[in-house]
């Protein structure tokens, strides 16, 4: 007889929402747009030691290292986001080959295309459960890492009963692999720290929540 999965507690749901709402926009919005200015300012002003101790899921030492990179980089670029924007575009946007393409299908589809199976499976799942995209842009693939982190926050808050399924079947299947690549490819300390913090947080969440994740074959 199969063992029942442990229930995700309200505290853990709130932690997932915090992580998704804090980190997701940093992957999705170009720093030059100004959309994340308030978030940049808040992160740049944190106490690294205290925040690392309080950060959910990941180990404190890993948190401190990643947060240290993020905070120092934001303090150095406080008055000029040019280098952040340039690195954001090099990693995620192009026009040259994206160093860390932010869509799941790029890694899980044999042809490394966007709007591949990972995206379509997520779209079908969202439709099945009556979930709409967390942003207004209609042409952005649903399996963008920033959108998926923000969606994790939305689900944890509004449809908590779907949180485990979403993390197991959609986000955690490919996100740690992508984040490992991003950490290797990133040249700016902010994005090095962001990749590290996000990956260790997601891996820690998988362990703490006893999530059963099947890793697909990666083609990139």
GROMACS .gro file of C-alpha atoms in nm:
model
  220
    1UNK     CA    1   0.000   0.000   0.000
    2UNK     CA    2   0.147   0.335  -0.110
    3UNK     CA    3   0.227   0.584   0.160
    4UNK     CA    4   0.028   0.906   0.153
    5UNK     CA    5   0.229   1.218   0.075
    6UNK     CA    6   0.281   1.463   0.360
    7UNK     CA    7   0.059   1.768   0.348
    8UNK     CA    8   0.228   2.094   0.263
    9UNK     CA    9   0.184   2.319   0.564
   10UNK     CA   10   0.058   2.675   0.556
   11UNK     CA   11   0.402   2.797   0.656
   12UNK     CA   12   0.558   2.608   0.364
   13UNK     CA   13   0.296   2.745   0.124
   14UNK     CA   14   0.377   3.096   0.241
   15UNK     CA   15   0.747   3.024   0.189
   16UNK     CA   16   0.680   2.908  -0.167
   17UNK     CA   17   0.478   3.224  -0.233
   18UNK     CA   18   0.756   3.440  -0.091
   19UNK     CA   19   1.022   3.272  -0.304
   20UNK     CA   20   0.818   3.290  -0.623
   21UNK     CA   21   0.715   3.653  -0.577
   22UNK     CA   22   1.067   3.761  -0.481
   23UNK     CA   23   1.274   3.573  -0.738
   24UNK     CA   24   1.036   3.532  -1.030
   25UNK     CA   25   1.029   3.898  -1.138
   26UNK     CA   26   1.410   3.910  -1.141
   27UNK     CA   27   1.414   3.651  -1.419
   28UNK     CA   28   1.127   3.803  -1.613
   29UNK     CA   29   1.164   4.182  -1.617
   30UNK     CA   30   1.449   4.366  -1.787
   31UNK     CA   31   1.626   4.576  -1.521
   32UNK     CA   32   1.611   4.876  -1.755
   33UNK     CA   33   1.230   4.869  -1.751
   34UNK     CA   34   1.216   4.995  -1.393
   35UNK     CA   35   0.959   4.730  -1.300
   36UNK     CA   36   1.187   4.570  -1.043
   37UNK     CA   37   1.342   4.889  -0.901
   38UNK     CA   38   1.161   4.855  -0.567
   39UNK     CA   39   1.264   4.491  -0.542
   40UNK     CA   40   1.625   4.576  -0.626
   41UNK     CA   41   1.625   4.845  -0.359
   42UNK     CA   42   1.481   4.609  -0.099
   43UNK     CA   43   1.728   4.333  -0.176
   44UNK     CA   44   2.019   4.574  -0.182
   45UNK     CA   45   1.935   4.688   0.169
   46UNK     CA   46   1.906   4.351   0.342
   47UNK     CA   47   2.135   4.215   0.609
   48UNK     CA   48   2.289   3.912   0.440
   49UNK     CA   49   2.351   3.712   0.758
   50UNK     CA   50   2.000   3.761   0.895
   51UNK     CA   51   1.831   3.698   0.561
   52UNK     CA   52   2.037   3.386   0.494
   53UNK     CA   53   1.930   3.243   0.828
   54UNK     CA   54   1.563   3.315   0.761
   55UNK     CA   55   1.553   3.220   0.390
   56UNK     CA   56   1.331   2.912   0.337
   57UNK     CA   57   1.431   2.564   0.223
   58UNK     CA   58   1.800   2.613   0.136
   59UNK     CA   59   2.101   2.572   0.365
   60UNK     CA   60   2.212   2.887   0.547
   61UNK     CA   61   2.573   2.878   0.419
   62UNK     CA   62   2.454   2.846   0.057
   63UNK     CA   63   2.205   3.126   0.112
   64UNK     CA   64   2.471   3.354   0.255
   65UNK     CA   65   2.706   3.300  -0.039
   66UNK     CA   66   2.436   3.363  -0.299
   67UNK     CA   67   2.278   3.656  -0.118
   68UNK     CA   68   2.621   3.810  -0.070
   69UNK     CA   69   2.673   3.812  -0.447
   70UNK     CA   70   2.327   3.957  -0.507
   71UNK     CA   71   2.348   4.231  -0.244
   72UNK     CA   72   2.699   4.347  -0.328
   73UNK     CA   73   2.614   4.361  -0.698
   74UNK     CA   74   2.298   4.563  -0.636
   75UNK     CA   75   2.480   4.809  -0.413
   76UNK     CA   76   2.744   4.861  -0.682
   77UNK     CA   77   2.482   4.918  -0.952
   78UNK     CA   78   2.238   5.115  -0.738
   79UNK     CA   79   2.248   5.427  -0.954
   80UNK     CA   80   2.309   5.263  -1.292
   81UNK     CA   81   2.140   4.939  -1.403
   82UNK     CA   82   2.318   4.932  -1.741
   83UNK     CA   83   2.540   4.633  -1.667
   84UNK     CA   84   2.250   4.442  -1.512
   85UNK     CA   85   2.034   4.506  -1.819
   86UNK     CA   86   2.312   4.404  -2.056
   87UNK     CA   87   2.365   4.076  -1.872
   88UNK     CA   88   1.990   4.011  -1.852
   89UNK     CA   89   1.966   4.042  -2.230
   90UNK     CA   90   2.277   3.833  -2.296
   91UNK     CA   91   2.147   3.553  -2.077
   92UNK     CA   92   1.776   3.556  -2.158
   93UNK     CA   93   1.686   3.774  -2.455
   94UNK     CA   94   1.943   3.796  -2.735
   95UNK     CA   95   1.952   3.886  -3.023
   96UNK     CA   96   2.261   3.665  -3.013
   97UNK     CA   97   2.225   3.305  -2.891
   98UNK     CA   98   2.086   3.322  -2.540
   99UNK     CA   99   2.345   3.205  -2.290
  100UNK     CA  100   2.073   3.070  -2.059
  101UNK     CA  101   1.745   3.049  -2.250
  102UNK     CA  102   1.473   3.082  -1.982
  103UNK     CA  103   1.217   2.836  -2.126
  104UNK     CA  104   1.184   2.475  -2.022
  105UNK     CA  105   1.119   2.344  -2.372
  106UNK     CA  106   1.461   2.460  -2.486
  107UNK     CA  107   1.612   2.196  -2.258
  108UNK     CA  108   1.355   1.917  -2.278
  109UNK     CA  109   1.257   1.928  -2.646
  110UNK     CA  110   1.474   1.733  -2.890
  111UNK     CA  111   1.482   2.031  -3.124
  112UNK     CA  112   1.543   2.278  -2.837
  113UNK     CA  113   1.252   2.496  -2.946
  114UNK     CA  114   1.022   2.724  -2.749
  115UNK     CA  115   0.654   2.628  -2.728
  116UNK     CA  116   0.765   2.264  -2.714
  117UNK     CA  117   0.621   1.979  -2.510
  118UNK     CA  118   0.712   2.121  -2.169
  119UNK     CA  119   0.529   2.442  -2.253
  120UNK     CA  120   0.228   2.269  -2.408
  121UNK     CA  121   0.194   2.024  -2.118
  122UNK     CA  122   0.196   2.316  -1.874
  123UNK     CA  123  -0.056   2.507  -2.085
  124UNK     CA  124  -0.288   2.206  -2.092
  125UNK     CA  125  -0.252   2.160  -1.715
  126UNK     CA  126  -0.332   2.524  -1.651
  127UNK     CA  127  -0.635   2.502  -1.879
  128UNK     CA  128  -0.754   2.186  -1.707
  129UNK     CA  129  -0.750   2.364  -1.373
  130UNK     CA  130  -0.881   2.699  -1.496
  131UNK     CA  131  -0.555   2.884  -1.428
  132UNK     CA  132  -0.460   3.185  -1.637
  133UNK     CA  133  -0.115   3.329  -1.694
  134UNK     CA  134   0.017   3.553  -1.418
  135UNK     CA  135   0.108   3.824  -1.674
  136UNK     CA  136  -0.078   3.991  -1.958
  137UNK     CA  137   0.169   3.915  -2.238
  138UNK     CA  138   0.002   3.655  -2.457
  139UNK     CA  139   0.301   3.556  -2.668
  140UNK     CA  140   0.542   3.462  -2.388
  141UNK     CA  141   0.571   3.083  -2.352
  142UNK     CA  142   0.417   2.968  -2.026
  143UNK     CA  143   0.731   2.772  -1.931
  144UNK     CA  144   0.945   3.084  -1.883
  145UNK     CA  145   1.131   3.040  -1.551
  146UNK     CA  146   1.023   3.381  -1.423
  147UNK     CA  147   0.658   3.317  -1.506
  148UNK     CA  148   0.673   2.972  -1.352
  149UNK     CA  149   0.817   3.100  -1.025
  150UNK     CA  150   0.549   3.368  -1.006
  151UNK     CA  151   0.288   3.106  -1.093
  152UNK     CA  152   0.417   2.887  -0.809
  153UNK     CA  153   0.352   3.180  -0.575
  154UNK     CA  154   0.002   3.230  -0.716
  155UNK     CA  155  -0.085   2.861  -0.685
  156UNK     CA  156   0.051   2.837  -0.330
  157UNK     CA  157  -0.171   3.131  -0.234
  158UNK     CA  158  -0.484   3.069  -0.439
  159UNK     CA  159  -0.488   2.698  -0.526
  160UNK     CA  160  -0.275   2.538  -0.256
  161UNK     CA  161  -0.414   2.192  -0.326
  162UNK     CA  162  -0.236   2.202  -0.665
  163UNK     CA  163   0.103   2.310  -0.533
  164UNK     CA  164   0.258   1.965  -0.504
  165UNK     CA  165   0.139   1.858  -0.848
  166UNK     CA  166   0.265   2.178  -1.010
  167UNK     CA  167   0.608   2.154  -0.852
  168UNK     CA  168   0.648   1.782  -0.924
  169UNK     CA  169   0.519   1.776  -1.281
  170UNK     CA  170   0.618   2.114  -1.419
  171UNK     CA  171   0.861   2.341  -1.233
  172UNK     CA  172   1.111   2.106  -1.072
  173UNK     CA  173   1.147   1.875  -1.370
  174UNK     CA  174   1.375   2.120  -1.551
  175UNK     CA  175   1.436   2.434  -1.343
  176UNK     CA  176   1.738   2.307  -1.141
  177UNK     CA  177   1.906   2.197  -1.466
  178UNK     CA  178   1.848   2.538  -1.624
  179UNK     CA  179   1.970   2.718  -1.312
  180UNK     CA  180   2.290   2.514  -1.306
  181UNK     CA  181   2.357   2.620  -1.665
  182UNK     CA  182   2.271   2.980  -1.584
  183UNK     CA  183   2.510   2.985  -1.290
  184UNK     CA  184   2.790   2.856  -1.515
  185UNK     CA  185   2.711   3.101  -1.795
  186UNK     CA  186   2.648   3.415  -1.589
  187UNK     CA  187   2.927   3.672  -1.590
  188UNK     CA  188   2.765   3.925  -1.358
  189UNK     CA  189   2.771   3.844  -0.983
  190UNK     CA  190   2.404   3.938  -0.946
  191UNK     CA  191   2.293   3.668  -1.187
  192UNK     CA  192   2.545   3.420  -1.052
  193UNK     CA  193   2.394   3.471  -0.707
  194UNK     CA  194   2.037   3.466  -0.839
  195UNK     CA  195   2.092   3.133  -1.013
  196UNK     CA  196   2.258   2.981  -0.708
  197UNK     CA  197   1.996   3.104  -0.461
  198UNK     CA  198   1.705   2.992  -0.678
  199UNK     CA  199   1.851   2.649  -0.746
  200UNK     CA  200   1.941   2.568  -0.387
  201UNK     CA  201   1.599   2.693  -0.274
  202UNK     CA  202   1.413   2.473  -0.523
  203UNK     CA  203   1.628   2.168  -0.450
  204UNK     CA  204   1.579   2.229  -0.079
  205UNK     CA  205   1.204   2.258  -0.127
  206UNK     CA  206   1.199   1.929  -0.315
  207UNK     CA  207   1.375   1.759  -0.025
  208UNK     CA  208   1.175   1.924   0.253
  209UNK     CA  209   0.839   1.864   0.088
  210UNK     CA  210   0.930   1.508  -0.019
  211UNK     CA  211   0.838   1.584  -0.380
  212UNK     CA  212   0.852   1.299  -0.630
  213UNK     CA  213   1.006   1.452  -0.942
  214UNK     CA  214   1.082   1.260  -1.261
  215UNK     CA  215   1.373   1.419  -1.445
  216UNK     CA  216   1.335   1.416  -1.824
  217UNK     CA  217   1.608   1.377  -2.081
  218UNK     CA  218   1.781   1.707  -2.149
  219UNK     CA  219   1.894   1.804  -2.498
  220UNK     CA  220   2.084   2.116  -2.392
   0.00000   0.00000   0.00000
